[in-house]
Short mmCIF file of C-alpha atoms in Angstrom, two decimals:
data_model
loop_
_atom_site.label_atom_id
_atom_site.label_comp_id
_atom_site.label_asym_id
_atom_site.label_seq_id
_atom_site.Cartn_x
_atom_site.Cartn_y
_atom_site.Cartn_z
CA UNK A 23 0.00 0.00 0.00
CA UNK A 24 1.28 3.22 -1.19
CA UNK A 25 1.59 6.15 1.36
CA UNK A 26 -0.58 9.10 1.81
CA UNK A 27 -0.29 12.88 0.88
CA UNK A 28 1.11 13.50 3.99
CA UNK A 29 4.61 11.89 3.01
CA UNK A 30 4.53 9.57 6.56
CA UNK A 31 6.43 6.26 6.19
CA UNK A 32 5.22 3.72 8.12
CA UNK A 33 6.70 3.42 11.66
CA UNK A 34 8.29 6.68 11.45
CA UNK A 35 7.93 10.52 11.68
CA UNK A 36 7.11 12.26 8.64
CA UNK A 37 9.23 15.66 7.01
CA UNK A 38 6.58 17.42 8.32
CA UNK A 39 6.81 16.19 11.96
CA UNK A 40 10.78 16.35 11.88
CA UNK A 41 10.81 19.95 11.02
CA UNK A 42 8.21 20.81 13.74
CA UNK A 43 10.04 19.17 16.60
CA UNK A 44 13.81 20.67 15.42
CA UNK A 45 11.81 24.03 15.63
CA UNK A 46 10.61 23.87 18.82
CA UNK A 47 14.33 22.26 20.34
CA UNK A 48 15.73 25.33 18.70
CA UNK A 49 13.87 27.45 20.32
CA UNK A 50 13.57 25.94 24.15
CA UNK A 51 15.08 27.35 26.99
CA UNK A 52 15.58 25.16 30.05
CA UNK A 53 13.60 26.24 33.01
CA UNK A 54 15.30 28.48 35.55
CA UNK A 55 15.33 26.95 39.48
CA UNK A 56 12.99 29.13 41.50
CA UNK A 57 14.81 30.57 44.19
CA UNK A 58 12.77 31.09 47.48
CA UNK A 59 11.14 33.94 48.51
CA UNK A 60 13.27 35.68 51.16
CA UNK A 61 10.99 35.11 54.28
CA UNK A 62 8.98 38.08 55.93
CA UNK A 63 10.40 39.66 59.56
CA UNK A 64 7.76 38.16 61.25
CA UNK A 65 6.55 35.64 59.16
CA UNK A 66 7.14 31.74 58.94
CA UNK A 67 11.16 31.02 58.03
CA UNK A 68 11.48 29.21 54.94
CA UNK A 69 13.26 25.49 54.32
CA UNK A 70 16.64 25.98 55.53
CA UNK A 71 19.43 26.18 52.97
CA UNK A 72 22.45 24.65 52.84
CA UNK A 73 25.07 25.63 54.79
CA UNK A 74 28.23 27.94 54.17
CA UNK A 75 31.57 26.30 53.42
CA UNK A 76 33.54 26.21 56.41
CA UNK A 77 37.60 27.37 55.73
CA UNK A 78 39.99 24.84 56.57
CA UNK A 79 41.12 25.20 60.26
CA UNK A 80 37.95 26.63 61.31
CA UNK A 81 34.86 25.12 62.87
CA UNK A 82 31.63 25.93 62.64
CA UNK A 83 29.83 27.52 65.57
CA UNK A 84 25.82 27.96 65.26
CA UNK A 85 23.83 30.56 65.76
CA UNK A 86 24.11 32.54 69.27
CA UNK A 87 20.99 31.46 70.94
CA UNK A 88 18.75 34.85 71.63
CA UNK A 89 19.81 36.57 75.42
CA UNK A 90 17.55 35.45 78.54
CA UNK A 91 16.18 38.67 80.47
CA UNK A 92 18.23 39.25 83.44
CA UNK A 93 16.89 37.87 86.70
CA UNK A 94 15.70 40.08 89.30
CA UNK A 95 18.10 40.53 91.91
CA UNK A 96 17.04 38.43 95.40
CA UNK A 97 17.57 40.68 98.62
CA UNK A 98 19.94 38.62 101.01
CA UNK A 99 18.66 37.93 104.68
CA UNK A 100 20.74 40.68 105.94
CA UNK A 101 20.57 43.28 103.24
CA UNK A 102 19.64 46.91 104.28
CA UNK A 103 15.83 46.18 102.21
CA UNK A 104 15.23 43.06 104.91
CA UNK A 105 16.41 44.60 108.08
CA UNK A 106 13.25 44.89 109.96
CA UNK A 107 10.81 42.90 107.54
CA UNK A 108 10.50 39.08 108.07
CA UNK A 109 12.42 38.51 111.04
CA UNK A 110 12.08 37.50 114.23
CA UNK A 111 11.44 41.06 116.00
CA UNK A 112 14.49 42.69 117.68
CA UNK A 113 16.91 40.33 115.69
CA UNK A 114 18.87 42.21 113.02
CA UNK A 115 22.51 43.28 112.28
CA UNK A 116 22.13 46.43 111.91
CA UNK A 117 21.90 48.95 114.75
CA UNK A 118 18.95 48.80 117.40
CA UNK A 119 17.78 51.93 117.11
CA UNK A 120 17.87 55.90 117.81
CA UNK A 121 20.26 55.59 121.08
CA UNK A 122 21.59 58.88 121.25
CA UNK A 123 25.55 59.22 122.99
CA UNK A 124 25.40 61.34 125.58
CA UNK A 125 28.15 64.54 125.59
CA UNK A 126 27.93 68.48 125.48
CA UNK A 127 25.35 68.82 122.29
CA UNK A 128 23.17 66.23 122.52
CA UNK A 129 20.23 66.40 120.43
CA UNK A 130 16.61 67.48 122.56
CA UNK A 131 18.84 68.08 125.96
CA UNK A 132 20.28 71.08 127.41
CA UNK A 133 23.82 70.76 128.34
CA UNK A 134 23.57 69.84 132.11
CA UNK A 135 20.88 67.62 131.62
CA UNK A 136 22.80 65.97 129.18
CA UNK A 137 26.29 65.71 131.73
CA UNK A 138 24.12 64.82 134.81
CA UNK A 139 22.71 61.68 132.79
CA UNK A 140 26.19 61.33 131.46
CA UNK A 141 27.29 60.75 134.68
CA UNK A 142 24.49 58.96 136.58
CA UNK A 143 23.99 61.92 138.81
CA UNK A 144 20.18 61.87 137.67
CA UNK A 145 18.03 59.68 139.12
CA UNK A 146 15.69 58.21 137.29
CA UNK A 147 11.94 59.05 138.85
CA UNK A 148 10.38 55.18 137.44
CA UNK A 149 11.73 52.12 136.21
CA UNK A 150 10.44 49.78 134.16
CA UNK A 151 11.83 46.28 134.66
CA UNK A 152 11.81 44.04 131.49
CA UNK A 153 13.78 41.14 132.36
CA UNK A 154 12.17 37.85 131.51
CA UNK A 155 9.41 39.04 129.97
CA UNK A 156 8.87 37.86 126.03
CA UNK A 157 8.83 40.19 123.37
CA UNK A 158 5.11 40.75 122.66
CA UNK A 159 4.70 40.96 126.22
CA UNK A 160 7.27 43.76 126.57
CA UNK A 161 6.32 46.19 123.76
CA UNK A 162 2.48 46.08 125.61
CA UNK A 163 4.13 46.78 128.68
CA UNK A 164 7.01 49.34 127.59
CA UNK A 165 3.59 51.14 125.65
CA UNK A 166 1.22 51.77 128.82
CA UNK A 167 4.91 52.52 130.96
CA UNK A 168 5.50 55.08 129.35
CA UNK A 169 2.16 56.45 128.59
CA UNK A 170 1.64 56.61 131.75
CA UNK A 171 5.03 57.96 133.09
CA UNK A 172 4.33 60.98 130.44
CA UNK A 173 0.77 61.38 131.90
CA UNK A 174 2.08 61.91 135.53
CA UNK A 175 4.23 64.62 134.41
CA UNK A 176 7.68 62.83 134.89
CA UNK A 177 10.70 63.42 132.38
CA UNK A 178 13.52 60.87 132.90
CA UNK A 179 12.64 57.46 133.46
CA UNK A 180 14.74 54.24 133.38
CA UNK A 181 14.22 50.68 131.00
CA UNK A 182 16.00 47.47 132.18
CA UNK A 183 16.29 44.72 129.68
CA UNK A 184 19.16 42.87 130.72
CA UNK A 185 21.69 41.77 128.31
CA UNK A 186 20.06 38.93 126.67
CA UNK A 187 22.18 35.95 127.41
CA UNK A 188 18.94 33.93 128.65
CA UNK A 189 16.10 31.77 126.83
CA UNK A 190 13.04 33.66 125.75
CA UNK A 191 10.46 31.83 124.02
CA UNK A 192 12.26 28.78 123.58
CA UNK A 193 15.25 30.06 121.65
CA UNK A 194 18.38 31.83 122.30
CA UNK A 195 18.69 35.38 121.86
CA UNK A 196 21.12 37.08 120.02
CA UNK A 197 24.71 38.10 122.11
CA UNK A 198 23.66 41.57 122.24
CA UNK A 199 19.86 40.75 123.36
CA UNK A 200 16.61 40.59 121.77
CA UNK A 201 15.09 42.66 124.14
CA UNK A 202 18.05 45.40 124.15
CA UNK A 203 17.60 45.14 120.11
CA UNK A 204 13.97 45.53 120.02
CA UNK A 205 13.40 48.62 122.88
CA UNK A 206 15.47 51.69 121.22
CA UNK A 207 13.44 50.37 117.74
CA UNK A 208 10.03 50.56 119.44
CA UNK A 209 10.56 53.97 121.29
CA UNK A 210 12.27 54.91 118.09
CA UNK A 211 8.76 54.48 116.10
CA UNK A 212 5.28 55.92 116.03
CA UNK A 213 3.59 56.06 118.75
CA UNK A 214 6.25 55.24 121.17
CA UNK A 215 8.02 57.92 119.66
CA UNK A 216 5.51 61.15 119.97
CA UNK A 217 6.06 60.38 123.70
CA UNK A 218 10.02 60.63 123.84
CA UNK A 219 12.63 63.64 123.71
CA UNK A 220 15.26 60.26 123.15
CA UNK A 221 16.64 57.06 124.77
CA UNK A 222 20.35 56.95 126.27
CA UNK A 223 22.97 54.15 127.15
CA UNK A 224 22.52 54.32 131.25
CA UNK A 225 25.09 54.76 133.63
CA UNK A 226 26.49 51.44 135.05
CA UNK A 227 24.88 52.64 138.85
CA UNK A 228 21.83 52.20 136.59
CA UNK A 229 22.32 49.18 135.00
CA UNK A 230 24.49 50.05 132.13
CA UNK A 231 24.65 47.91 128.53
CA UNK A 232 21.53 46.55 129.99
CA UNK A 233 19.38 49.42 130.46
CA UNK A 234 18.31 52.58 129.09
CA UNK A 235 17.12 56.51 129.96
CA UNK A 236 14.20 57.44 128.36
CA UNK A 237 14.03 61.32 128.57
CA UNK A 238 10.17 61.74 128.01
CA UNK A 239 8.43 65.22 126.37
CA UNK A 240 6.26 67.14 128.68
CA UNK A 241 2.43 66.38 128.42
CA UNK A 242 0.53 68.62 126.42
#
């Protein structure tokens, strides 16, 4: 059988077909690799590429993990922000309280006031006696004293709170005293102290490191 118009041989391309197909390989391009989309700032990171050569003699270190927000600083037991908050009362290392030295210019005295105390040669007109006594007990107590000692009109009165070598509450105080810690802070705070002109070491006829003047305001 003889072939058609179209010039096609059997089991083969035809001229027609041939030309067609060298056309279009002459005029192909190969397709270009997509490169990816540089990600957004705040959007999802793209696949990860491949990593950049390393020079020889040098490792590779990865990427410096983002910095952790500093911690806040924790106050130590004995730091000046913890002195009287959270402890057991009277117990701290820093000083008691307002206890004034007693000498020539002492502040709310006149000067012979000041040396007669300085030298025991003023008697105290009441005493308040604190030894033994726990520590809630004695601020109640050291309250309505000297409340009461300001009411009757009197001006120098006398605290005794030993030096705190005993038990109180069934622990052991401090070397310097929980009691001797804890008075000068009360008197040195509202109300305690509306009521005081200021609290003095004592003379050692008067009981010395374990007692106090308390040189009260006149009543009003």
């Amino acid at each position: 059988m003889g072939t058609g118009g179209g010039g096609r041989k059997r089991g083969g391309l035809s001229a027609e077909d041939r030309a067609l197909w060298a056309e279009v390989t002459r005029t192909a391009r190969p397709l270009r690799t997509q490169s990816p989309r540089p990600a957004a700032a705040n959007g999802p990171a793209g696949p990860a590429g491949p990593s950049a050569p390393v020079p020889p003699g040098q490792t590779a270190t990865s990427p410096a993990a983002p910095a952790s927000p500093p911690r806040r600083p924790v106050p130590s037991a004995g730091s000046a922000s913890t002195a009287w908050h959270g402890m057991r009362p009277g117990l701290s290392a820093a000083a008691a309280g307002p206890v004034q030295a007693l000498g020539p210019s002492t502040p709310g005295l006149d000067r012979r006031t000041a040396e007669r105390l300085r030298r025991g040669k003023l008697a105290p007109q009441a005493r308040l006696d604190l030894h033994g006594v726990t520590l809630a007990r004695a601020h109640r107590l050291l309250e309505g004293f000297l409340r009461d000692a300001r009411g009757r009109g009197l001006r120098c009165v006398l605290v005794i709170t030993g030096k705190g070598r005993k038990r109180v509450e069934g622990w052991r105080e401090t070397e310097g005293g929980a009691l001797r810690d804890s008075v000068p802070r009360w008197i040195g705070t509202p109300p305690l102290s509306r009521l005081v002109v200021g609290i003095y070491p004592a003379h050692p006829r008067h009981g010395g490191g374990g007692a106090f003047y308390v040189y009260l305001k006149r009543g009003g």
